[in-house]
Amino acid sequence: MSATLAGRIGELRSGTTYTVETTTATDHLTIPAGVRLVAPEGRQLTLTVDGVHRDVVPGEYRGEVVLSVTESNVVDFSFMNIAYQQHLAQALYLDQDGVVPARSVLAAAPGATYEEGVLADVAIVSQGSLLGGVYAAGGRHVVRGADITLDGDGGDDFTGWGAGVVSAGKGTRLVLEDATIRTHGVIRTAVLADQGSDLVVKNSDLRSSEGVLPDDYVPNPEFGTMKSVPWMLGLDGNCRTTQLLGDHGSATYVNCHLETEKWGVLSNDISSGARLTTINSTVVVTGDSGYGAYALGGATHRHYGTEFRVRDYGMIIDVGGDTVILGASDAASVAAVDEELGLGLTAEESAALAPRPTTVRSDRFGVMLHASVDMEAPVAQVHVRDGASFETGKAVFLVKGVPARITVDGGAGTRLASADGVLLQIIDSDDPGPRLGPDGGLVNSGVYHEKPGDPSPVEGFDVTEGHERDVRVSFTEVTASGDFCNGWFNGTGPQRMGGETGIAPEPEPSGKNLVLDLDRCTLSGVISSTVAKHARPTIGAADWRLIGEVTNTVAPAVNNGVIVSLTETTWTVTGTSHLTGLTLDESSRVVAASGEVRFTVDGVEVPLRPGSYRGAITVSPV
């Protein structure tokens, strides 16, 4: 049974659905069990009590009770062959001219004012699901001093459904100053930049904590229905604090505190050529799983003077031509970003940004590089400079089945420290990927199976020469202790979107060399091809934390050459190392703490002198 609400607010009958045609205010509303209140088609219905958003569910409500009827904010999502729409409601909707009352639940932000491009006095509290805070679609706006608290689940963090603040659309520029945003709930994002917009966040505190997934939720990677991080990344959680989506947009955080309980803090997803920048900010994971930042789609990530305190990964790079810079917030770097992105930093704001290096403290890995779909995507680049430092529990750099270019400039005192003694680890992808569910959709039900036996040599692959899609690492003026382990097998077997039960053909066998250049460095450790093994040969969702974690046994290269070049460098060998190439100049030394080293080429012991060597090389302490 259905009816119109007009004139019936005190006599709602169980079993009836009432349509609320227009915004209605009262001081007392009782919604009996079995009653549904809905908006007309194409519109949204929102309940507020004394300015606080509540879900429209049976109960008794007293005070300033408002049932707001607003136009739907229809947001389109499209990626590859996937397209859908979401119908959003938000407290304040902005277009190029300012606040649009017809699309704004004004009762949820009663004190807000907008004048000459500045939105002020924004105080939004949600104790229900799905309502967004501020949504800017067009124009140039400053949101000053917003205080937003959202307690309840979001709807879709690819469209900003239920997010605290959203900027969307090419030409949209939103500056968020002195904001405090707290979210608590499944995919209840704090801020989101989409569709090529530019978002600038200054002097703000953004924090998210996760909610409780529905009992019937099946973990999946589908856009629009994904509510938790795919476990195959070696992660857990159901809420990302920030999102950067769309092509050629930007999100910049200056002097901000950015925090998540789990999953991720700075997410960059489904985009091309995006730019994400942090300056003098803190990036924190408080729960037992989560990453600091995620880059993909040819994105440029710059982190200047930013402190990362995370559980699983400082950064994840989904290889696709991304460039990641970890450096210092010196005046020149800040000024360059200010000019490029038009941040509009005042002289006082710039002067307040004390120069400092970026630091990454991670319970597990520093930077992980992988490929979620396209294993042949363009090579990613990671640049560590200006005294940036890492303190990690596991490998500082973890490269999973993809090419990479990693440079570390230690001239300003860069420090790399790994508790398990591994500076760089290369392995095949151990991501089993999603599988087709009973209804034809994708579900995260894959299981990783470690490759049995020994690798077979890939025909035609030369382990003694560098290749375009190898892992190339360059250290300059770095002093460090730790190992470089190339545990690549042959690239076959379970990979994301691959394998017999996956949705794409299994990749062809391939090789991958580590090409390591050390210039004016002092290194103590093992540099070697290895056999890398997980703690268990089979890994499913319950063992998500075992993804990426391996132990190494040094062994001669099969498809995993190690080519090392030393320039004015001292390498102290701490254990047997298997190489396929070694070049050292007159100023370089290879020594052992206990004395001289034993050097063999193709099984023959030879004196180790300056020059270039190729073949099956071993370097070991005597």
Coordinates of C-alpha atoms in Angstrom, one line a residue:
M1 CA 0.0 0.0 0.0
S2 CA 1.3 3.5 -0.8
A3 CA 0.2 7.0 0.0
T4 CA 1.4 10.6 0.1
L5 CA 2.7 11.9 3.4
A6 CA 1.0 15.3 3.2
G7 CA -1.3 15.8 6.2
R8 CA -0.6 12.4 7.7
I9 CA 2.5 12.9 9.8
G10 CA 0.7 11.9 13.0
E11 CA -1.2 9.0 11.6
L12 CA 1.2 6.8 9.7
R13 CA -0.1 3.2 9.4
S14 CA 2.0 0.1 9.5
G15 CA 2.4 -1.7 6.2
T16 CA 2.2 1.5 4.2
T17 CA 4.8 3.3 2.0
Y18 CA 4.4 7.0 2.1
T19 CA 5.9 9.4 -0.5
V20 CA 7.2 12.6 0.9
E21 CA 6.6 15.1 -1.9
T22 CA 8.2 18.2 -0.4
T23 CA 10.5 19.1 2.4
T24 CA 8.5 18.8 5.7
A25 CA 9.3 20.0 9.2
T26 CA 7.7 19.0 12.5
D27 CA 8.6 18.8 16.2
H28 CA 7.6 15.2 16.6
L29 CA 7.7 12.3 14.2
T30 CA 6.9 8.6 14.9
I31 CA 7.6 6.1 12.1
P32 CA 5.8 2.8 13.1
A33 CA 7.3 -0.5 12.3
G34 CA 6.4 -1.6 8.8
V35 CA 6.2 2.0 7.5
R36 CA 8.4 3.2 4.7
L37 CA 9.0 6.9 3.8
V38 CA 10.3 7.5 0.3
A39 CA 11.0 10.5 -2.0
P40 CA 9.4 10.9 -5.4
E41 CA 11.3 9.2 -8.2
G42 CA 14.6 11.0 -9.0
R43 CA 14.8 12.7 -5.7
Q44 CA 16.4 11.9 -2.3
L45 CA 14.8 11.8 1.2
T46 CA 16.9 12.8 4.2
L47 CA 16.0 12.9 7.8
T48 CA 17.6 15.4 10.3
V49 CA 16.8 15.8 14.0
D50 CA 18.2 19.1 15.5
G51 CA 20.5 19.3 12.5
V52 CA 21.9 15.8 12.8
H53 CA 21.4 13.4 10.0
R54 CA 19.6 10.1 10.8
D55 CA 18.5 7.1 8.8
V56 CA 14.9 7.1 7.9
V57 CA 13.9 4.0 9.9
P58 CA 11.0 3.3 12.3
G59 CA 11.4 5.1 15.6
E60 CA 10.3 8.2 17.5
Y61 CA 12.0 11.6 16.7
R62 CA 11.5 14.8 18.7
G63 CA 13.0 18.2 18.3
E64 CA 13.6 20.1 15.0
V65 CA 12.6 17.2 12.7
V66 CA 13.0 17.8 9.0
L67 CA 12.3 15.5 6.1
S68 CA 14.3 17.1 3.3
V69 CA 13.4 16.3 -0.3
T70 CA 16.2 17.2 -2.7
E71 CA 17.2 16.6 -6.3
S72 CA 19.4 13.5 -6.9
N73 CA 23.0 14.2 -7.6
V74 CA 23.4 11.6 -10.3
V75 CA 27.1 10.5 -10.6
D76 CA 28.2 8.4 -13.6
F77 CA 31.0 5.9 -13.3
S78 CA 32.7 4.4 -16.3
F79 CA 35.8 2.3 -16.7
M80 CA 36.6 -0.1 -19.6
N81 CA 33.3 -2.0 -20.2
I82 CA 31.8 -1.2 -16.8
A83 CA 29.3 1.7 -16.4
Y84 CA 26.8 2.6 -13.7
Q85 CA 25.1 5.5 -11.9
Q86 CA 24.8 6.3 -8.3
H87 CA 22.2 8.8 -6.9
L88 CA 23.7 10.9 -4.1
A89 CA 22.5 13.2 -1.4
Q90 CA 24.7 15.7 0.4
A91 CA 24.4 18.5 2.9
L92 CA 25.8 21.1 0.6
Y93 CA 26.1 20.9 -3.2
L94 CA 28.2 23.5 -5.0
D95 CA 28.2 24.5 -8.6
Q96 CA 30.2 27.3 -10.3
D97 CA 27.9 29.9 -8.7
G98 CA 27.9 28.5 -5.1
V99 CA 25.4 26.5 -3.0
V100 CA 22.6 24.9 -5.0
P101 CA 19.6 24.7 -2.5
A102 CA 17.7 22.2 -4.6
R103 CA 20.5 19.6 -4.3
S104 CA 21.5 20.5 -0.7
V105 CA 20.1 19.1 2.5
L106 CA 20.4 22.5 4.2
A107 CA 18.9 21.2 7.5
A108 CA 22.1 19.1 7.9
A109 CA 24.3 22.2 7.7
P110 CA 22.2 24.9 9.3
G111 CA 24.9 27.4 10.0
A112 CA 26.8 27.3 6.7
T113 CA 27.4 30.5 4.8
Y114 CA 28.7 31.1 1.3
E115 CA 30.0 34.5 0.1
E116 CA 32.4 35.4 -2.7
G117 CA 33.6 31.8 -3.2
V118 CA 34.1 31.0 0.5
L119 CA 32.0 28.4 2.2
A120 CA 32.2 28.9 6.0
D121 CA 30.7 27.8 9.3
V122 CA 30.2 24.2 8.0
A123 CA 29.3 21.8 10.8
I124 CA 27.8 18.5 9.6
V125 CA 27.0 15.5 11.8
S126 CA 25.7 12.3 10.4
Q127 CA 24.6 9.4 12.6
G128 CA 23.3 7.5 9.6
S129 CA 24.5 6.1 6.3
L130 CA 25.1 7.5 2.8
L131 CA 24.7 11.2 3.3
G132 CA 27.7 13.2 2.0
G133 CA 29.0 16.4 3.4
V134 CA 30.1 18.9 0.7
Y135 CA 30.0 18.1 -3.0
A136 CA 31.6 20.6 -5.4
A137 CA 30.9 20.1 -9.1
G138 CA 32.1 23.1 -10.9
G139 CA 33.7 26.4 -10.0
R140 CA 36.4 27.5 -7.7
H141 CA 35.7 27.4 -4.0
V142 CA 37.3 27.6 -0.6
V143 CA 35.8 25.7 2.3
R144 CA 37.1 27.2 5.5
G145 CA 37.0 25.6 9.0
A146 CA 34.7 22.7 8.2
D147 CA 33.9 20.3 11.0
I148 CA 32.4 17.1 9.6
T149 CA 31.6 13.9 11.5
L150 CA 30.1 11.0 9.7
D151 CA 29.2 7.9 11.6
G152 CA 27.7 5.2 9.4
D153 CA 28.4 3.4 6.2
G154 CA 29.1 4.9 2.8
G155 CA 27.7 3.6 -0.5
D156 CA 30.5 3.6 -3.0
D157 CA 34.0 5.1 -2.7
F158 CA 34.4 5.3 -6.5
T159 CA 31.7 7.9 -6.8
G160 CA 32.0 9.7 -3.4
W161 CA 28.6 8.3 -2.2
G162 CA 28.7 9.2 1.5
A163 CA 32.0 11.0 1.5
G164 CA 32.9 13.9 3.7
V165 CA 34.0 16.3 0.9
V166 CA 34.1 15.7 -2.8
S167 CA 35.5 17.7 -5.7
A168 CA 34.4 16.5 -9.1
G169 CA 34.7 17.7 -12.7
K170 CA 37.3 19.2 -14.9
G171 CA 37.7 22.8 -14.0
T172 CA 36.5 22.3 -10.4
R173 CA 39.0 23.6 -7.8
L174 CA 38.2 23.1 -4.2
V175 CA 40.5 24.4 -1.4
L176 CA 39.8 22.9 2.0
E177 CA 41.4 24.9 4.9
D178 CA 41.5 24.1 8.6
A179 CA 39.1 21.2 8.3
T180 CA 38.4 18.5 10.8
I181 CA 36.8 15.4 9.3
R182 CA 36.0 12.2 11.1
T183 CA 34.4 9.2 9.4
H184 CA 33.4 5.8 10.9
G185 CA 31.9 3.2 8.7
V186 CA 32.3 0.9 5.7
I187 CA 33.8 2.9 2.7
R188 CA 32.9 6.2 4.4
T189 CA 35.6 8.2 2.7
A190 CA 36.8 11.5 4.3
V191 CA 37.7 13.4 1.0
L192 CA 37.6 12.4 -2.6
A193 CA 38.8 14.2 -5.8
D194 CA 37.3 12.9 -9.1
Q195 CA 36.8 13.5 -12.8
G196 CA 39.9 15.7 -13.3
S197 CA 39.2 18.1 -10.5
D198 CA 41.9 19.8 -8.3
L199 CA 41.6 19.4 -4.6
V200 CA 43.9 21.3 -2.1
V201 CA 43.7 20.5 1.6
K202 CA 45.6 22.7 4.0
N203 CA 46.2 22.5 7.8
S204 CA 43.5 19.9 8.2
D205 CA 42.9 16.7 10.2
L206 CA 41.3 13.8 8.3
R207 CA 40.7 10.5 10.0
S208 CA 38.7 7.4 9.1
S209 CA 37.8 4.3 11.0
E210 CA 36.2 1.2 9.6
G211 CA 32.8 -0.2 10.1
V212 CA 31.2 -3.7 10.2
L213 CA 30.7 -5.5 6.9
P214 CA 27.2 -6.9 6.3
D215 CA 26.9 -10.6 7.2
D216 CA 26.0 -11.5 3.6
Y217 CA 28.8 -9.5 2.0
V218 CA 31.0 -11.5 -0.4
P219 CA 34.4 -9.9 -0.8
N220 CA 34.8 -8.7 -4.4
P221 CA 36.8 -6.3 -6.6
E222 CA 33.8 -5.0 -8.6
F223 CA 33.4 -1.2 -8.9
G224 CA 30.3 -0.1 -7.1
T225 CA 30.0 -3.1 -4.8
M226 CA 33.6 -3.4 -3.4
K227 CA 33.4 -2.7 0.3
S228 CA 36.8 -4.1 1.5
V229 CA 40.3 -4.2 0.3
P230 CA 41.2 -7.3 -1.8
W231 CA 43.1 -9.5 0.6
M232 CA 45.4 -10.6 -2.2
L233 CA 47.3 -7.4 -1.7
G234 CA 48.3 -8.6 1.8
L235 CA 45.9 -6.1 3.4
D236 CA 42.8 -6.0 5.5
G237 CA 40.1 -3.2 6.1
N238 CA 37.0 -1.6 4.7
C239 CA 37.6 2.2 4.6
R240 CA 40.0 4.4 2.7
T241 CA 40.5 7.9 4.1
T242 CA 41.1 9.6 0.8
Q243 CA 40.5 8.9 -2.9
L244 CA 42.0 10.5 -6.1
L245 CA 40.2 9.3 -9.2
G246 CA 39.7 10.3 -12.9
D247 CA 42.1 11.6 -15.5
H248 CA 44.7 14.3 -14.9
G249 CA 43.2 15.5 -11.6
S250 CA 45.2 16.4 -8.5
A251 CA 45.0 16.2 -4.7
T252 CA 47.5 18.1 -2.5
Y253 CA 47.8 17.9 1.2
V254 CA 49.8 20.6 3.0
N255 CA 50.5 20.4 6.8
C256 CA 47.8 17.8 7.3
H257 CA 47.3 14.9 9.6
L258 CA 45.9 12.0 7.5
E259 CA 44.9 8.8 9.3
T260 CA 43.1 5.5 8.7
E261 CA 42.3 2.6 11.0
K262 CA 42.8 0.0 8.2
W263 CA 43.1 -0.4 4.4
G264 CA 44.7 2.9 3.2
V265 CA 45.2 6.6 3.8
L266 CA 46.0 8.1 0.3
S267 CA 44.3 6.1 -2.4
N268 CA 44.8 6.8 -6.1
D269 CA 42.5 4.6 -8.1
I270 CA 41.0 4.2 -11.6
S271 CA 42.7 7.2 -13.1
S272 CA 45.3 8.3 -15.7
G273 CA 48.0 10.9 -15.1
A274 CA 46.8 11.9 -11.7
R275 CA 49.0 14.0 -9.3
L276 CA 49.1 13.4 -5.6
T277 CA 51.3 15.5 -3.4
T278 CA 51.9 15.7 0.4
I279 CA 53.9 18.4 2.1
N280 CA 54.9 18.4 5.8
S281 CA 52.1 16.0 6.6
T282 CA 51.7 12.9 8.7
V283 CA 50.2 9.7 7.2
V284 CA 49.2 7.2 9.9
V285 CA 47.7 3.7 10.1
T286 CA 46.3 3.0 13.6
G287 CA 44.9 -0.5 13.1
D288 CA 46.8 -3.7 12.4
S289 CA 46.8 -3.4 8.6
G290 CA 47.1 -0.6 6.0
Y291 CA 49.2 1.4 3.5
G292 CA 50.2 5.0 3.4
A293 CA 49.7 5.8 -0.3
Y294 CA 48.8 3.9 -3.5
A295 CA 49.7 5.0 -7.0
L296 CA 48.5 3.7 -10.4
G297 CA 47.6 4.8 -13.9
G298 CA 50.7 6.8 -14.7
A299 CA 50.3 8.9 -11.6
T300 CA 52.9 11.2 -10.2
H301 CA 53.2 11.0 -6.4
R302 CA 55.4 13.5 -4.5
H303 CA 55.9 13.3 -0.8
Y304 CA 58.0 16.1 0.6
G305 CA 58.7 16.3 4.3
T306 CA 56.0 13.8 5.1
E307 CA 56.1 11.2 7.9
F308 CA 54.6 7.8 7.2
R309 CA 53.8 5.5 10.1
V310 CA 52.1 2.4 8.7
R311 CA 51.5 -1.3 9.3
D312 CA 52.0 -3.0 5.9
Y313 CA 53.3 -0.7 3.2
G314 CA 54.6 2.9 3.1
M315 CA 53.6 2.9 -0.6
I316 CA 52.1 0.6 -3.1
I317 CA 52.8 1.2 -6.8
D318 CA 50.5 -0.5 -9.3
V319 CA 52.9 -0.4 -12.3
G320 CA 51.7 1.7 -15.1
G321 CA 54.3 4.4 -15.7
D322 CA 53.9 5.9 -12.3
T323 CA 56.6 8.2 -10.8
V324 CA 57.0 8.4 -7.1
I325 CA 59.3 10.9 -5.4
L326 CA 60.1 10.8 -1.7
G327 CA 62.1 13.9 -0.8
A328 CA 62.4 16.9 1.4
S329 CA 60.2 20.0 1.8
D330 CA 62.9 22.4 0.9
A331 CA 61.9 25.8 -0.4
A332 CA 62.7 25.0 -4.0
S333 CA 60.6 21.8 -4.1
V334 CA 57.6 23.5 -2.4
A335 CA 57.8 26.5 -4.7
A336 CA 57.9 24.2 -7.8
V337 CA 54.8 22.3 -6.7
D338 CA 53.1 25.6 -5.8
E339 CA 53.7 27.0 -9.2
E340 CA 52.8 23.8 -11.1
L341 CA 49.5 23.1 -9.2
G342 CA 48.6 26.7 -8.4
L343 CA 48.3 26.1 -4.7
G344 CA 48.3 29.8 -3.9
L345 CA 50.5 29.4 -0.8
T346 CA 50.9 32.7 0.9
A347 CA 54.3 34.0 2.0
E348 CA 53.3 33.2 5.6
E349 CA 52.2 29.6 4.7
S350 CA 55.4 28.9 2.8
A351 CA 57.5 30.3 5.6
A352 CA 55.7 28.1 8.1
L353 CA 56.7 24.9 6.2
A354 CA 60.0 24.1 7.9
P355 CA 62.2 22.0 5.6
R356 CA 62.4 18.4 6.6
P357 CA 62.9 15.0 5.0
T358 CA 60.3 12.3 4.3
T359 CA 60.4 9.3 6.7
V360 CA 58.8 5.9 6.3
R361 CA 58.3 3.7 9.3
S362 CA 56.5 0.4 8.4
D363 CA 56.0 -2.7 10.4
R364 CA 56.4 -4.6 7.1
F365 CA 57.4 -3.2 3.8
G366 CA 58.6 0.2 2.6
V367 CA 57.6 0.3 -1.1
M368 CA 55.8 -2.5 -2.9
L369 CA 55.5 -2.6 -6.7
H370 CA 53.1 -4.9 -8.5
A371 CA 50.6 -5.0 -11.3
S372 CA 46.9 -5.5 -10.7
V373 CA 46.0 -6.2 -14.3
D374 CA 48.5 -5.5 -17.0
M375 CA 51.8 -7.2 -16.4
E376 CA 53.2 -5.4 -19.6
A377 CA 52.3 -1.9 -18.4
P378 CA 55.0 0.9 -18.6
V379 CA 57.8 0.8 -16.1
A380 CA 57.4 2.6 -12.7
Q381 CA 60.0 4.9 -11.2
V382 CA 60.8 5.4 -7.5
H383 CA 63.1 8.2 -6.5
V384 CA 64.4 8.5 -2.9
R385 CA 66.4 11.6 -2.1
D386 CA 67.0 14.6 0.2
G387 CA 67.7 12.5 3.3
A388 CA 64.5 10.5 3.1
S389 CA 64.7 7.4 5.3
F390 CA 63.1 4.0 5.8
E391 CA 62.7 1.9 8.9
T392 CA 60.9 -1.3 8.0
G393 CA 60.3 -4.8 9.4
K394 CA 60.6 -6.5 6.1
A395 CA 62.1 -5.5 2.7
V396 CA 62.5 -1.8 2.1
F397 CA 61.6 -2.4 -1.6
L398 CA 59.4 -5.3 -2.6
V399 CA 59.1 -5.9 -6.4
K400 CA 56.4 -8.4 -7.4
G401 CA 56.7 -9.6 -10.9
V402 CA 57.1 -6.2 -12.6
P403 CA 59.8 -4.0 -14.1
A404 CA 61.0 -1.0 -12.0
R405 CA 63.5 1.8 -11.9
I406 CA 64.5 2.6 -8.3
T407 CA 67.0 5.4 -7.5
V408 CA 68.3 6.3 -4.0
D409 CA 70.4 9.4 -3.6
G410 CA 72.0 9.3 -0.2
G411 CA 74.0 12.5 -0.4
A412 CA 71.8 14.2 2.2
G413 CA 72.0 11.3 4.6
T414 CA 69.3 8.9 3.4
R415 CA 69.0 5.9 5.7
L416 CA 67.6 2.5 4.7
A417 CA 67.1 0.0 7.6
S418 CA 65.3 -3.3 7.5
A419 CA 64.8 -5.4 10.6
D420 CA 65.0 -8.7 8.6
G421 CA 68.0 -7.4 6.7
V422 CA 66.6 -7.2 3.2
L423 CA 66.9 -3.9 1.3
L424 CA 65.4 -5.2 -2.0
Q425 CA 63.3 -8.3 -2.7
I426 CA 62.2 -9.5 -6.1
I427 CA 59.6 -12.3 -6.4
D428 CA 57.0 -13.4 -8.9
S429 CA 53.5 -12.1 -8.4
D430 CA 51.8 -14.0 -5.5
D431 CA 48.5 -12.4 -6.2
P432 CA 46.0 -15.2 -7.2
G433 CA 43.5 -12.6 -8.4
P434 CA 39.7 -12.7 -8.3
R435 CA 37.6 -15.6 -9.7
L436 CA 34.3 -15.8 -11.4
G437 CA 31.5 -16.3 -8.9
P438 CA 28.3 -18.3 -9.3
D439 CA 26.5 -15.3 -10.8
G440 CA 29.2 -14.4 -13.2
G441 CA 30.6 -11.6 -11.1
L442 CA 34.1 -11.4 -9.7
V443 CA 34.8 -12.6 -6.1
N444 CA 38.0 -12.6 -4.1
S445 CA 38.1 -16.4 -3.8
G446 CA 41.5 -17.1 -5.5
V447 CA 44.1 -19.1 -3.7
Y448 CA 47.8 -18.7 -4.2
H449 CA 49.8 -22.0 -4.9
E450 CA 53.6 -21.8 -4.8
K451 CA 55.3 -23.2 -7.8
P452 CA 56.7 -26.6 -7.0
G453 CA 60.2 -27.9 -8.0
D454 CA 62.9 -25.9 -9.6
P455 CA 62.5 -23.3 -12.3
S456 CA 63.2 -24.2 -15.9
P457 CA 65.3 -21.8 -17.9
V458 CA 63.3 -19.5 -20.2
E459 CA 64.5 -20.1 -23.7
G460 CA 66.5 -17.1 -25.1
F461 CA 66.7 -15.1 -21.9
D462 CA 70.2 -13.9 -21.1
V463 CA 70.9 -13.6 -17.4
T464 CA 74.1 -11.7 -18.0
E465 CA 72.7 -8.7 -19.8
G466 CA 70.3 -6.0 -18.8
H467 CA 66.8 -5.8 -20.4
E468 CA 64.3 -3.0 -20.7
R469 CA 61.8 -4.8 -18.3
D470 CA 64.3 -5.8 -15.7
V471 CA 64.5 -4.3 -12.2
R472 CA 67.1 -1.5 -12.4
V473 CA 68.3 -0.1 -9.1
S474 CA 70.8 2.8 -8.7
F475 CA 72.2 3.8 -5.3
T476 CA 74.4 6.9 -5.0
E477 CA 76.3 7.9 -1.9
V478 CA 74.4 5.4 0.2
T479 CA 75.7 3.7 3.4
A480 CA 73.6 0.7 4.3
S481 CA 73.6 -2.8 5.6
G482 CA 71.2 -5.4 4.0
D483 CA 70.7 -7.8 1.2
F484 CA 69.5 -7.6 -2.4
C485 CA 67.6 -10.8 -3.3
N486 CA 66.4 -11.6 -6.8
G487 CA 64.0 -14.4 -6.0
W488 CA 62.2 -14.4 -9.5
F489 CA 61.2 -17.9 -10.6
N490 CA 60.0 -17.7 -14.1
G491 CA 56.8 -15.6 -14.1
T492 CA 54.3 -18.3 -14.7
G493 CA 51.6 -19.6 -12.3
P494 CA 49.0 -17.7 -10.4
Q495 CA 48.9 -14.0 -11.0
R496 CA 46.2 -11.4 -10.7
M497 CA 43.6 -12.1 -13.4
G498 CA 45.5 -15.2 -14.5
G499 CA 45.7 -18.9 -14.0
E500 CA 43.4 -21.8 -15.0
T501 CA 40.5 -20.7 -12.9
G502 CA 41.0 -16.9 -13.5
I503 CA 39.6 -14.7 -16.1
A504 CA 42.7 -14.2 -18.3
P505 CA 45.3 -16.4 -19.9
E506 CA 48.2 -17.5 -17.8
P507 CA 51.3 -15.4 -18.7
E508 CA 54.1 -16.8 -20.7
P509 CA 57.3 -17.8 -18.8
S510 CA 59.8 -14.9 -18.6
G511 CA 63.0 -13.9 -16.9
K512 CA 63.8 -10.8 -14.8
N513 CA 67.3 -9.6 -13.9
L514 CA 68.3 -7.3 -11.1
V515 CA 70.6 -4.6 -12.5
L516 CA 72.3 -2.9 -9.6
D517 CA 74.5 0.2 -9.8
L518 CA 76.3 1.4 -6.7
D519 CA 78.1 4.7 -7.0
R520 CA 80.2 6.0 -4.1
C521 CA 78.4 3.6 -1.7
T522 CA 79.4 1.6 1.4
L523 CA 77.3 -1.6 1.5
S524 CA 77.4 -4.6 3.8
G525 CA 75.3 -7.6 2.8
V526 CA 74.5 -10.3 0.3
I527 CA 73.7 -9.5 -3.3
S528 CA 72.4 -12.7 -5.0
S529 CA 69.9 -14.6 -7.0
T530 CA 67.8 -16.7 -4.6
V531 CA 65.1 -19.2 -4.3
A532 CA 62.3 -17.4 -2.5
K533 CA 59.7 -19.4 -0.6
H534 CA 56.6 -18.4 1.3
A535 CA 55.9 -19.7 4.8
R536 CA 53.1 -21.9 3.3
P537 CA 52.8 -23.3 -0.2
T538 CA 49.1 -22.5 -0.3
I539 CA 47.7 -19.1 0.8
G540 CA 44.1 -18.1 1.0
A541 CA 42.1 -15.2 2.4
A542 CA 42.6 -16.3 6.1
D543 CA 46.4 -16.0 5.6
W544 CA 46.4 -12.7 3.9
R545 CA 49.4 -11.4 5.9
L546 CA 51.6 -14.1 4.3
I547 CA 51.3 -12.5 0.9
G548 CA 54.7 -11.0 -0.1
E549 CA 56.6 -12.5 2.8
V550 CA 59.3 -15.0 1.8
T551 CA 62.6 -16.5 3.0
N552 CA 65.6 -16.6 0.6
T553 CA 68.1 -19.3 -0.1
V554 CA 71.0 -18.1 -2.3
A555 CA 71.4 -20.1 -5.5
P556 CA 72.8 -19.7 -9.0
A557 CA 70.7 -17.7 -11.4
V558 CA 68.2 -19.5 -13.7
N559 CA 65.9 -16.8 -14.9
N560 CA 67.0 -14.3 -12.3
G561 CA 70.3 -12.8 -13.1
V562 CA 72.1 -10.3 -10.9
I563 CA 74.3 -7.7 -12.6
V564 CA 76.3 -5.4 -10.3
S565 CA 78.4 -2.4 -11.1
L566 CA 80.6 -0.7 -8.5
T567 CA 82.0 2.8 -8.8
E568 CA 84.1 4.1 -6.0
T569 CA 82.2 1.7 -3.8
T570 CA 83.1 -0.7 -1.0
W571 CA 81.0 -3.9 -0.8
T572 CA 81.5 -6.0 2.3
V573 CA 80.2 -9.4 1.5
T574 CA 78.5 -11.1 4.5
G575 CA 77.6 -14.4 2.8
T576 CA 77.8 -16.3 -0.5
S577 CA 76.5 -14.2 -3.3
H578 CA 75.6 -15.5 -6.8
L579 CA 75.9 -12.9 -9.6
T580 CA 75.8 -13.1 -13.4
G581 CA 77.7 -9.9 -14.0
L582 CA 80.2 -7.8 -12.0
T583 CA 82.0 -4.6 -13.0
L584 CA 84.2 -2.6 -10.6
D585 CA 86.5 0.3 -11.1
E586 CA 89.9 1.0 -9.7
S587 CA 88.5 2.7 -6.7
S588 CA 86.1 0.0 -5.7
R589 CA 86.7 -2.9 -3.2
V590 CA 84.9 -6.1 -2.5
V591 CA 85.9 -7.4 0.9
A592 CA 84.7 -9.6 3.8
A593 CA 84.6 -8.7 7.5
S594 CA 86.5 -11.8 8.3
G595 CA 89.2 -11.2 5.6
E596 CA 89.5 -11.8 1.9
V597 CA 86.8 -13.0 -0.5
R598 CA 86.7 -16.0 -2.8
F599 CA 85.8 -15.1 -6.4
T600 CA 84.8 -17.7 -9.0
V601 CA 83.6 -17.3 -12.6
D602 CA 81.9 -20.3 -14.2
G603 CA 83.3 -22.5 -11.4
V604 CA 86.9 -21.3 -11.8
E605 CA 88.5 -19.3 -9.0
V606 CA 90.2 -16.2 -10.3
P607 CA 91.7 -13.1 -8.7
L608 CA 89.2 -10.3 -8.2
R609 CA 90.6 -7.2 -9.9
P610 CA 89.1 -4.1 -11.4
G611 CA 87.3 -5.0 -14.7
S612 CA 84.1 -6.6 -16.0
Y613 CA 83.0 -10.2 -15.6
R614 CA 80.1 -12.2 -17.0
G615 CA 78.9 -15.7 -16.3
A616 CA 78.1 -17.8 -13.2
I617 CA 79.8 -15.7 -10.6
T618 CA 80.2 -16.4 -6.9
V619 CA 81.5 -14.0 -4.3
S620 CA 81.9 -15.4 -0.8
P621 CA 83.8 -14.6 2.4
V622 CA 86.9 -16.8 3.0

